[in-house]
C-alpha positions as YAML, in Angstrom:
chain: A
units: angstrom
residues:
- id: 1
  name: UNK
  ca: [0.06, 0.09, 0.03]
- id: 2
  name: UNK
  ca: [2.82, 2.28, 0.90]
- id: 3
  name: UNK
  ca: [4.38, 1.72, -2.51]
- id: 4
  name: UNK
  ca: [1.18, 2.25, -4.40]
- id: 5
  name: UNK
  ca: [0.81, 5.52, -2.76]
- id: 6
  name: UNK
  ca: [4.37, 6.64, -3.20]
- id: 7
  name: UNK
  ca: [3.93, 5.72, -7.01]
- id: 8
  name: UNK
  ca: [0.55, 7.81, -7.14]
- id: 9
  name: UNK
  ca: [2.45, 10.58, -5.48]
- id: 10
  name: UNK
  ca: [5.17, 10.68, -8.09]
- id: 11
  name: UNK
  ca: [2.69, 10.61, -10.88]
- id: 12
  name: UNK
  ca: [0.92, 13.61, -9.48]
- id: 13
  name: UNK
  ca: [4.10, 15.52, -9.26]
- id: 14
  name: UNK
  ca: [4.60, 14.49, -12.82]
- id: 15
  name: UNK
  ca: [1.22, 15.55, -13.75]
- id: 16
  name: UNK
  ca: [1.67, 18.79, -12.11]
- id: 17
  name: UNK
  ca: [4.86, 19.58, -13.70]
- id: 18
  name: UNK
  ca: [3.46, 18.35, -17.30]
- id: 19
  name: UNK
  ca: [0.24, 20.54, -17.04]
- id: 20
  name: UNK
  ca: [2.46, 23.68, -15.93]
- id: 21
  name: UNK
  ca: [5.00, 23.22, -18.80]
- id: 22
  name: UNK
  ca: [1.78, 22.59, -20.86]
- id: 23
  name: UNK
  ca: [0.26, 25.59, -20.09]
- id: 24
  name: UNK
  ca: [3.66, 27.70, -20.43]
- id: 25
  name: UNK
  ca: [4.30, 26.11, -23.81]
- id: 26
  name: UNK
  ca: [0.81, 26.50, -24.97]
- id: 27
  name: UNK
  ca: [0.85, 30.02, -24.12]
- id: 28
  name: UNK
  ca: [3.94, 30.61, -26.41]
- id: 29
  name: UNK
  ca: [2.22, 29.67, -29.45]
- id: 30
  name: UNK
  ca: [-1.36, 29.53, -30.46]
- id: 31
  name: UNK
  ca: [-2.84, 27.20, -33.08]
- id: 32
  name: UNK
  ca: [-2.43, 28.76, -36.45]
- id: 33
  name: UNK
  ca: [-5.95, 27.61, -37.47]
- id: 34
  name: UNK
  ca: [-9.32, 26.87, -36.06]
- id: 35
  name: UNK
  ca: [-9.70, 23.24, -35.10]
- id: 36
  name: UNK
  ca: [-13.15, 23.33, -37.03]
- id: 37
  name: UNK
  ca: [-11.47, 24.28, -40.14]
- id: 38
  name: UNK
  ca: [-8.68, 21.45, -40.18]
- id: 39
  name: UNK
  ca: [-9.18, 18.36, -42.03]
- id: 40
  name: UNK
  ca: [-8.95, 14.78, -40.51]
- id: 41
  name: UNK
  ca: [-6.40, 12.67, -42.16]
- id: 42
  name: UNK
  ca: [-5.44, 8.98, -41.92]
- id: 43
  name: UNK
  ca: [-1.77, 7.89, -41.91]
- id: 44
  name: UNK
  ca: [-1.32, 5.84, -44.95]
- id: 45
  name: UNK
  ca: [2.63, 4.92, -45.03]
- id: 46
  name: UNK
  ca: [5.92, 6.28, -45.19]
- id: 47
  name: UNK
  ca: [7.89, 7.16, -48.34]
- id: 48
  name: UNK
  ca: [10.72, 9.50, -49.36]
- id: 49
  name: UNK
  ca: [10.75, 13.04, -50.71]
- id: 50
  name: UNK
  ca: [12.08, 13.12, -54.34]
- id: 51
  name: UNK
  ca: [14.55, 10.55, -55.22]
- id: 52
  name: UNK
  ca: [16.42, 9.11, -52.23]
- id: 53
  name: UNK
  ca: [15.46, 12.31, -50.34]
- id: 54
  name: UNK
  ca: [14.36, 12.37, -46.55]
- id: 55
  name: UNK
  ca: [11.62, 10.22, -45.10]
- id: 56
  name: UNK
  ca: [8.05, 11.59, -45.38]
- id: 57
  name: UNK
  ca: [4.86, 10.23, -43.66]
- id: 58
  name: UNK
  ca: [1.82, 9.96, -46.31]
- id: 59
  name: UNK
  ca: [-1.40, 11.22, -44.79]
- id: 60
  name: UNK
  ca: [-4.41, 10.17, -46.76]
- id: 61
  name: UNK
  ca: [-6.95, 13.44, -47.32]
- id: 62
  name: UNK
  ca: [-10.53, 11.75, -47.39]
- id: 63
  name: UNK
  ca: [-12.85, 12.68, -50.25]
- id: 64
  name: UNK
  ca: [-9.86, 13.67, -52.62]
- id: 65
  name: UNK
  ca: [-7.04, 11.81, -54.68]
- id: 66
  name: UNK
  ca: [-4.43, 13.55, -52.52]
- id: 67
  name: UNK
  ca: [-1.82, 11.89, -50.27]
- id: 68
  name: UNK
  ca: [-0.21, 14.62, -47.99]
- id: 69
  name: UNK
  ca: [3.68, 14.21, -47.42]
- id: 70
  name: UNK
  ca: [5.05, 15.42, -44.11]
- id: 71
  name: UNK
  ca: [8.80, 15.40, -43.45]
- id: 72
  name: UNK
  ca: [9.89, 13.37, -40.46]
- id: 73
  name: UNK
  ca: [13.13, 11.98, -39.12]
- id: 74
  name: UNK
  ca: [14.43, 8.44, -39.70]
- id: 75
  name: UNK
  ca: [13.49, 7.21, -36.20]
- id: 76
  name: UNK
  ca: [9.95, 8.42, -36.61]
- id: 77
  name: UNK
  ca: [9.43, 6.88, -39.96]
- id: 78
  name: UNK
  ca: [10.69, 3.50, -38.43]
- id: 79
  name: UNK
  ca: [8.31, 3.83, -35.53]
- id: 80
  name: UNK
  ca: [5.29, 4.88, -37.89]
- id: 81
  name: UNK
  ca: [6.08, 1.78, -40.04]
- id: 82
  name: UNK
  ca: [6.14, -0.51, -36.95]
- id: 83
  name: UNK
  ca: [2.91, 0.97, -35.46]
- id: 84
  name: UNK
  ca: [1.08, 0.53, -38.93]
- id: 85
  name: UNK
  ca: [2.04, -3.04, -38.65]
- id: 86
  name: UNK
  ca: [0.68, -3.10, -34.97]
- id: 87
  name: UNK
  ca: [4.11, -3.62, -33.48]
- id: 88
  name: UNK
  ca: [5.89, -2.02, -30.73]
- id: 89
  name: UNK
  ca: [9.79, -1.63, -30.52]
- id: 90
  name: UNK
  ca: [11.54, -4.13, -27.76]
- id: 91
  name: UNK
  ca: [12.18, -1.27, -25.62]
- id: 92
  name: UNK
  ca: [10.02, 1.66, -25.25]
- id: 93
  name: UNK
  ca: [11.09, 4.57, -27.77]
- id: 94
  name: UNK
  ca: [10.36, 8.08, -26.55]
- id: 95
  name: UNK
  ca: [6.71, 8.36, -28.08]
- id: 96
  name: UNK
  ca: [5.87, 5.15, -26.55]
- id: 97
  name: UNK
  ca: [7.25, 5.91, -23.38]
- id: 98
  name: UNK
  ca: [5.49, 9.27, -23.20]
- id: 99
  name: UNK
  ca: [2.28, 7.61, -24.45]
- id: 100
  name: UNK
  ca: [2.57, 5.03, -21.62]
- id: 101
  name: UNK
  ca: [3.12, 7.75, -19.18]
- id: 102
  name: UNK
  ca: [0.21, 9.90, -20.21]
- id: 103
  name: UNK
  ca: [-2.11, 6.43, -20.00]
- id: 104
  name: UNK
  ca: [-0.54, 5.78, -16.38]
- id: 105
  name: UNK
  ca: [-1.67, 9.00, -15.14]
- id: 106
  name: UNK
  ca: [-4.91, 9.27, -16.77]
- id: 107
  name: UNK
  ca: [-4.28, 12.08, -19.29]
- id: 108
  name: UNK
  ca: [-5.54, 11.32, -22.84]
- id: 109
  name: UNK
  ca: [-3.95, 12.33, -26.18]
- id: 110
  name: UNK
  ca: [-7.21, 13.21, -28.08]
- id: 111
  name: UNK
  ca: [-5.83, 14.85, -31.16]
- id: 112
  name: UNK
  ca: [-2.70, 16.02, -32.76]
- id: 113
  name: UNK
  ca: [-2.61, 19.22, -35.24]
- id: 114
  name: UNK
  ca: [-0.37, 20.03, -38.24]
- id: 115
  name: UNK
  ca: [-1.40, 23.59, -38.06]
- id: 116
  name: UNK
  ca: [1.46, 25.65, -39.76]
- id: 117
  name: UNK
  ca: [4.43, 25.70, -42.07]
- id: 118
  name: UNK
  ca: [7.00, 28.25, -41.67]
- id: 119
  name: UNK
  ca: [10.19, 28.83, -43.48]
- id: 120
  name: UNK
  ca: [9.61, 25.29, -45.27]
- id: 121
  name: UNK
  ca: [9.13, 23.72, -41.45]
- id: 122
  name: UNK
  ca: [5.92, 22.15, -40.17]
- id: 123
  name: UNK
  ca: [4.56, 22.99, -37.00]
- id: 124
  name: UNK
  ca: [2.42, 20.51, -34.89]
- id: 125
  name: UNK
  ca: [0.66, 20.63, -31.69]
- id: 126
  name: UNK
  ca: [-0.49, 17.99, -29.02]
- id: 127
  name: UNK
  ca: [-4.20, 18.33, -27.54]
- id: 128
  name: UNK
  ca: [-4.44, 16.55, -24.08]
- id: 129
  name: UNK
  ca: [-7.38, 15.90, -22.10]
- id: 130
  name: UNK
  ca: [-6.92, 15.90, -18.49]
- id: 131
  name: UNK
  ca: [-9.57, 14.39, -16.12]
- id: 132
  name: UNK
  ca: [-11.53, 17.02, -14.14]
- id: 133
  name: UNK
  ca: [-10.33, 19.71, -16.46]
- id: 134
  name: UNK
  ca: [-13.08, 21.75, -18.50]
- id: 135
  name: UNK
  ca: [-10.16, 23.05, -21.27]
- id: 136
  name: UNK
  ca: [-7.75, 20.72, -23.26]
- id: 137
  name: UNK
  ca: [-3.95, 21.30, -22.84]
- id: 138
  name: UNK
  ca: [-2.21, 22.00, -26.08]
- id: 139
  name: UNK
  ca: [1.52, 21.82, -26.13]
- id: 140
  name: UNK
  ca: [3.69, 22.69, -29.13]
- id: 141
  name: UNK
  ca: [5.30, 19.63, -30.96]
- id: 142
  name: UNK
  ca: [7.41, 18.58, -33.99]
- id: 143
  name: UNK
  ca: [4.75, 16.94, -36.14]
- id: 144
  name: UNK
  ca: [6.97, 13.90, -36.65]
- id: 145
  name: UNK
  ca: [6.77, 13.28, -32.84]
- id: 146
  name: UNK
  ca: [3.18, 13.94, -32.62]
- id: 147
  name: UNK
  ca: [2.01, 11.89, -35.58]
- id: 148
  name: UNK
  ca: [4.17, 8.84, -34.10]
- id: 149
  name: UNK
  ca: [2.57, 9.42, -30.66]
- id: 150
  name: UNK
  ca: [-0.83, 9.67, -32.08]
- id: 151
  name: UNK
  ca: [-0.49, 6.46, -34.04]
- id: 152
  name: UNK
  ca: [0.57, 4.69, -31.00]
- id: 153
  name: UNK
  ca: [-1.86, 6.53, -28.40]
- id: 154
  name: UNK
  ca: [-4.77, 6.10, -30.81]
- id: 155
  name: UNK
  ca: [-5.23, 9.85, -31.25]
- id: 156
  name: UNK
  ca: [-7.15, 11.56, -34.37]
- id: 157
  name: UNK
  ca: [-4.73, 13.89, -36.85]
- id: 158
  name: UNK
  ca: [-5.83, 17.06, -38.03]
- id: 159
  name: UNK
  ca: [-4.19, 19.28, -40.81]
- id: 160
  name: UNK
  ca: [-4.53, 22.98, -41.49]
- id: 161
  name: UNK
  ca: [-5.80, 23.73, -45.26]
- id: 162
  name: UNK
  ca: [-2.68, 25.98, -45.78]
- id: 163
  name: UNK
  ca: [-0.48, 23.07, -44.77]
- id: 164
  name: UNK
  ca: [-2.43, 20.67, -47.03]
- id: 165
  name: UNK
  ca: [-1.71, 23.21, -49.78]
- id: 166
  name: UNK
  ca: [1.91, 23.62, -49.23]
- id: 167
  name: UNK
  ca: [2.48, 19.84, -48.76]
- id: 168
  name: UNK
  ca: [0.85, 19.11, -52.12]
- id: 169
  name: UNK
  ca: [3.74, 20.57, -53.82]
- id: 170
  name: UNK
  ca: [6.28, 18.12, -52.31]
- id: 171
  name: UNK
  ca: [7.08, 15.07, -54.51]
- id: 172
  name: UNK
  ca: [7.48, 11.85, -52.99]
- id: 173
  name: UNK
  ca: [7.85, 8.16, -53.88]
- id: 174
  name: UNK
  ca: [6.78, 4.93, -51.83]
- id: 175
  name: UNK
  ca: [9.13, 2.35, -50.38]
- id: 176
  name: UNK
  ca: [9.29, -1.22, -51.63]
- id: 177
  name: UNK
  ca: [7.35, -4.12, -49.79]
- id: 178
  name: UNK
  ca: [6.19, -1.45, -47.23]
- id: 179
  name: UNK
  ca: [3.04, -1.47, -45.10]
- id: 180
  name: UNK
  ca: [0.20, 0.82, -46.23]
- id: 181
  name: UNK
  ca: [-3.13, 1.80, -44.43]
- id: 182
  name: UNK
  ca: [-6.37, 3.12, -45.90]
- id: 183
  name: UNK
  ca: [-9.89, 2.87, -45.00]
- id: 184
  name: UNK
  ca: [-8.64, 1.12, -41.77]
- id: 185
  name: UNK
  ca: [-7.09, -1.72, -43.60]
- id: 186
  name: UNK
  ca: [-3.63, -2.36, -43.21]
- id: 187
  name: UNK
  ca: [-1.98, -4.28, -46.33]
- id: 188
  name: UNK
  ca: [1.59, -5.79, -47.03]
- id: 189
  name: UNK
  ca: [2.83, -7.74, -50.06]
- id: 190
  name: UNK
  ca: [1.66, -11.37, -50.55]
- id: 191
  name: UNK
  ca: [4.84, -13.07, -50.92]
- id: 192
  name: UNK
  ca: [5.42, -16.71, -51.52]
- id: 193
  name: UNK
  ca: [6.06, -17.65, -47.98]
- id: 194
  name: UNK
  ca: [3.07, -16.17, -46.60]
- id: 195
  name: UNK
  ca: [0.93, -17.54, -49.34]
- id: 196
  name: UNK
  ca: [1.76, -20.83, -48.63]
- id: 197
  name: UNK
  ca: [1.41, -20.45, -44.70]
- id: 198
  name: UNK
  ca: [-2.03, -18.81, -45.13]
- id: 199
  name: UNK
  ca: [-3.13, -21.49, -47.88]
- id: 200
  name: UNK
  ca: [-4.00, -18.25, -50.00]
- id: 201
  name: UNK
  ca: [-5.19, -18.77, -53.64]
- id: 202
  name: UNK
  ca: [-3.00, -18.17, -56.70]
- id: 203
  name: UNK
  ca: [-4.27, -14.87, -57.62]
- id: 204
  name: UNK
  ca: [-2.98, -11.24, -57.64]
- id: 205
  name: UNK
  ca: [-3.88, -9.02, -54.61]
- id: 206
  name: UNK
  ca: [-2.28, -7.74, -51.30]
- id: 207
  name: UNK
  ca: [-2.62, -9.37, -47.84]
- id: 208
  name: UNK
  ca: [-4.49, -7.83, -44.96]
- id: 209
  name: UNK
  ca: [-2.40, -7.62, -41.76]
- id: 210
  name: UNK
  ca: [-4.98, -5.62, -39.65]
- id: 211
  name: UNK
  ca: [-8.35, -4.33, -39.63]
- id: 212
  name: UNK
  ca: [-10.41, -1.60, -37.66]
- id: 213
  name: UNK
  ca: [-13.37, 0.38, -37.89]
- id: 214
  name: UNK
  ca: [-15.92, -0.41, -40.51]
- id: 215
  name: UNK
  ca: [-13.75, -2.74, -42.26]
- id: 216
  name: UNK
  ca: [-13.40, -5.00, -39.16]
- id: 217
  name: UNK
  ca: [-17.19, -4.63, -38.16]
- id: 218
  name: UNK
  ca: [-17.92, -5.79, -41.96]
- id: 219
  name: UNK
  ca: [-16.01, -9.00, -41.07]
- id: 220
  name: UNK
  ca: [-12.66, -8.64, -42.90]
- id: 221
  name: UNK
  ca: [-9.85, -10.06, -40.91]
- id: 222
  name: UNK
  ca: [-6.14, -10.35, -40.90]
- id: 223
  name: UNK
  ca: [-5.06, -13.06, -43.44]
- id: 224
  name: UNK
  ca: [-7.59, -12.07, -46.11]
- id: 225
  name: UNK
  ca: [-6.43, -11.31, -49.55]
- id: 226
  name: UNK
  ca: [-7.79, -8.16, -51.14]
- id: 227
  name: UNK
  ca: [-8.49, -9.12, -54.90]
- id: 228
  name: UNK
  ca: [-10.10, -5.81, -56.01]
- id: 229
  name: UNK
  ca: [-10.59, -2.24, -55.38]
- id: 230
  name: UNK
  ca: [-13.16, -0.60, -57.51]
- id: 231
  name: UNK
  ca: [-12.99, -3.27, -60.01]
- id: 232
  name: UNK
  ca: [-9.06, -3.09, -60.46]
- id: 233
  name: UNK
  ca: [-6.44, -5.65, -58.82]
- id: 234
  name: UNK
  ca: [-4.03, -4.16, -56.21]
- id: 235
  name: UNK
  ca: [-0.65, -5.83, -57.11]
- id: 236
  name: UNK
  ca: [1.32, -3.86, -54.36]
- id: 237
  name: UNK
  ca: [0.49, -2.01, -51.22]
- id: 238
  name: UNK
  ca: [0.96, 1.40, -52.63]
- id: 239
  name: UNK
  ca: [-1.22, 0.49, -55.70]
- id: 240
  name: UNK
  ca: [-4.01, -0.42, -53.08]
- id: 241
  name: UNK
  ca: [-3.50, 3.08, -51.63]
- id: 242
  name: UNK
  ca: [-3.92, 4.60, -54.98]
- id: 243
  name: UNK
  ca: [-6.88, 2.74, -56.14]
- id: 244
  name: UNK
  ca: [-8.45, 3.73, -52.83]
- id: 245
  name: UNK
  ca: [-7.41, 7.46, -53.59]
- id: 246
  name: UNK
  ca: [-9.02, 7.08, -56.94]
- id: 247
  name: UNK
  ca: [-12.63, 6.40, -55.59]
- id: 248
  name: UNK
  ca: [-14.92, 8.97, -56.87]
- id: 249
  name: UNK
  ca: [-15.67, 11.81, -54.53]
- id: 250
  name: UNK
  ca: [-18.93, 10.99, -52.64]
- id: 251
  name: UNK
  ca: [-18.96, 7.42, -53.28]
- id: 252
  name: UNK
  ca: [-17.70, 4.30, -51.06]
- id: 253
  name: UNK
  ca: [-14.84, 2.15, -52.21]
- id: 254
  name: UNK
  ca: [-15.80, -1.27, -53.57]
- id: 255
  name: UNK
  ca: [-13.70, -4.14, -52.20]
- id: 256
  name: UNK
  ca: [-13.59, -7.56, -53.02]
- id: 257
  name: UNK
  ca: [-11.66, -10.09, -51.01]
- id: 258
  name: UNK
  ca: [-10.81, -13.83, -50.32]
- id: 259
  name: UNK
  ca: [-11.10, -15.02, -46.88]
- id: 260
  name: UNK
  ca: [-10.92, -18.55, -45.53]
- id: 261
  name: UNK
  ca: [-11.72, -20.13, -48.96]
- id: 262
  name: UNK
  ca: [-14.64, -17.65, -49.68]
- id: 263
  name: UNK
  ca: [-14.84, -14.42, -51.74]
- id: 264
  name: UNK
  ca: [-16.65, -11.38, -50.22]
- id: 265
  name: UNK
  ca: [-17.60, -7.96, -51.40]
- id: 266
  name: UNK
  ca: [-17.91, -4.93, -49.01]
- id: 267
  name: UNK
  ca: [-18.38, -1.05, -49.68]
- id: 268
  name: UNK
  ca: [-16.43, 1.24, -47.28]
- id: 269
  name: UNK
  ca: [-16.78, 5.10, -46.92]
- id: 270
  name: UNK
  ca: [-13.62, 6.89, -47.81]
- id: 271
  name: UNK
  ca: [-13.95, 8.85, -44.46]
- id: 272
  name: UNK
  ca: [-11.20, 8.48, -41.89]
- id: 273
  name: UNK
  ca: [-12.20, 5.56, -39.50]
- id: 274
  name: UNK
  ca: [-11.87, 6.11, -35.93]
- id: 275
  name: UNK
  ca: [-8.33, 5.70, -34.52]
- id: 276
  name: UNK
  ca: [-7.04, 2.93, -32.65]
- id: 277
  name: UNK
  ca: [-3.97, 2.59, -30.19]
- id: 278
  name: UNK
  ca: [-1.33, 0.19, -31.26]
- id: 279
  name: UNK
  ca: [-1.40, -2.69, -28.81]
- id: 280
  name: UNK
  ca: [0.73, -2.57, -25.66]
- id: 281
  name: UNK
  ca: [2.42, -6.05, -26.20]
- id: 282
  name: UNK
  ca: [6.14, -5.66, -27.31]
- id: 283
  name: UNK
  ca: [8.15, -7.72, -29.61]
- id: 284
  name: UNK
  ca: [10.26, -10.46, -27.86]
- id: 285
  name: UNK
  ca: [13.85, -10.05, -27.42]
- id: 286
  name: UNK
  ca: [16.35, -12.48, -26.00]
- id: 287
  name: UNK
  ca: [18.92, -11.32, -23.51]
- id: 288
  name: UNK
  ca: [19.15, -7.94, -21.58]
- id: 289
  name: UNK
  ca: [18.50, -4.68, -23.32]
- id: 290
  name: UNK
  ca: [19.23, -1.31, -21.99]
...
């Protein structure tokens, strides 16, 4: 009991310091756009700017054919790819640690914003909800850190219109054999080993590794093979994303997929599905890690 009380005391001290810092930092920079004017987006995947340039996270803007690239660092790129695959690192990375701390002291990361671009630098902000507080606490952040934290914590991501317009000018390319998410469906290449292990049919398509939101509610499960999107065959994860993007404005995306020996068809809205936190289980690691 004494240990439990001591840990709660430490948590309260940390929370007090965090809120004080948050209030000070939030006061130093206000949001550059109104929250209601921003567009909610979905993390699609990670790519690179130009040919062999710095990494970018690709954000799918619903209702358009646009994917918005935001510059990030190599560590954040790796973290986002792991998160899209439903994995956590063997030892907590900084954003995972912060997410676990917030959860432990009952502070919720509800939203993150990418609200401005100044001198070719993207600006971001965290929006925290504290139990018993009427107003949220907003803390200035690098967008790369904020997006990685949002993925693991299950927070929504919102981008200002001026940022969307500026980011559209950035040229990017996808990575080979990457993990891609759209419509709440995460897909990977269906290589020969996976086809054999999962007894997949000898047909072109991409393998479903995770589902959430309406796709999961409709019955699609990990291990399914997506055969068509809007009548076209996705042969790579990036092509899956492109076919989803090509869905006509105001229409649902039509998917045909194979699952457990049967073919199914579903229609899904191109709206951003509800966010979901990455499971807290970590990859197994033999030996001792610092």
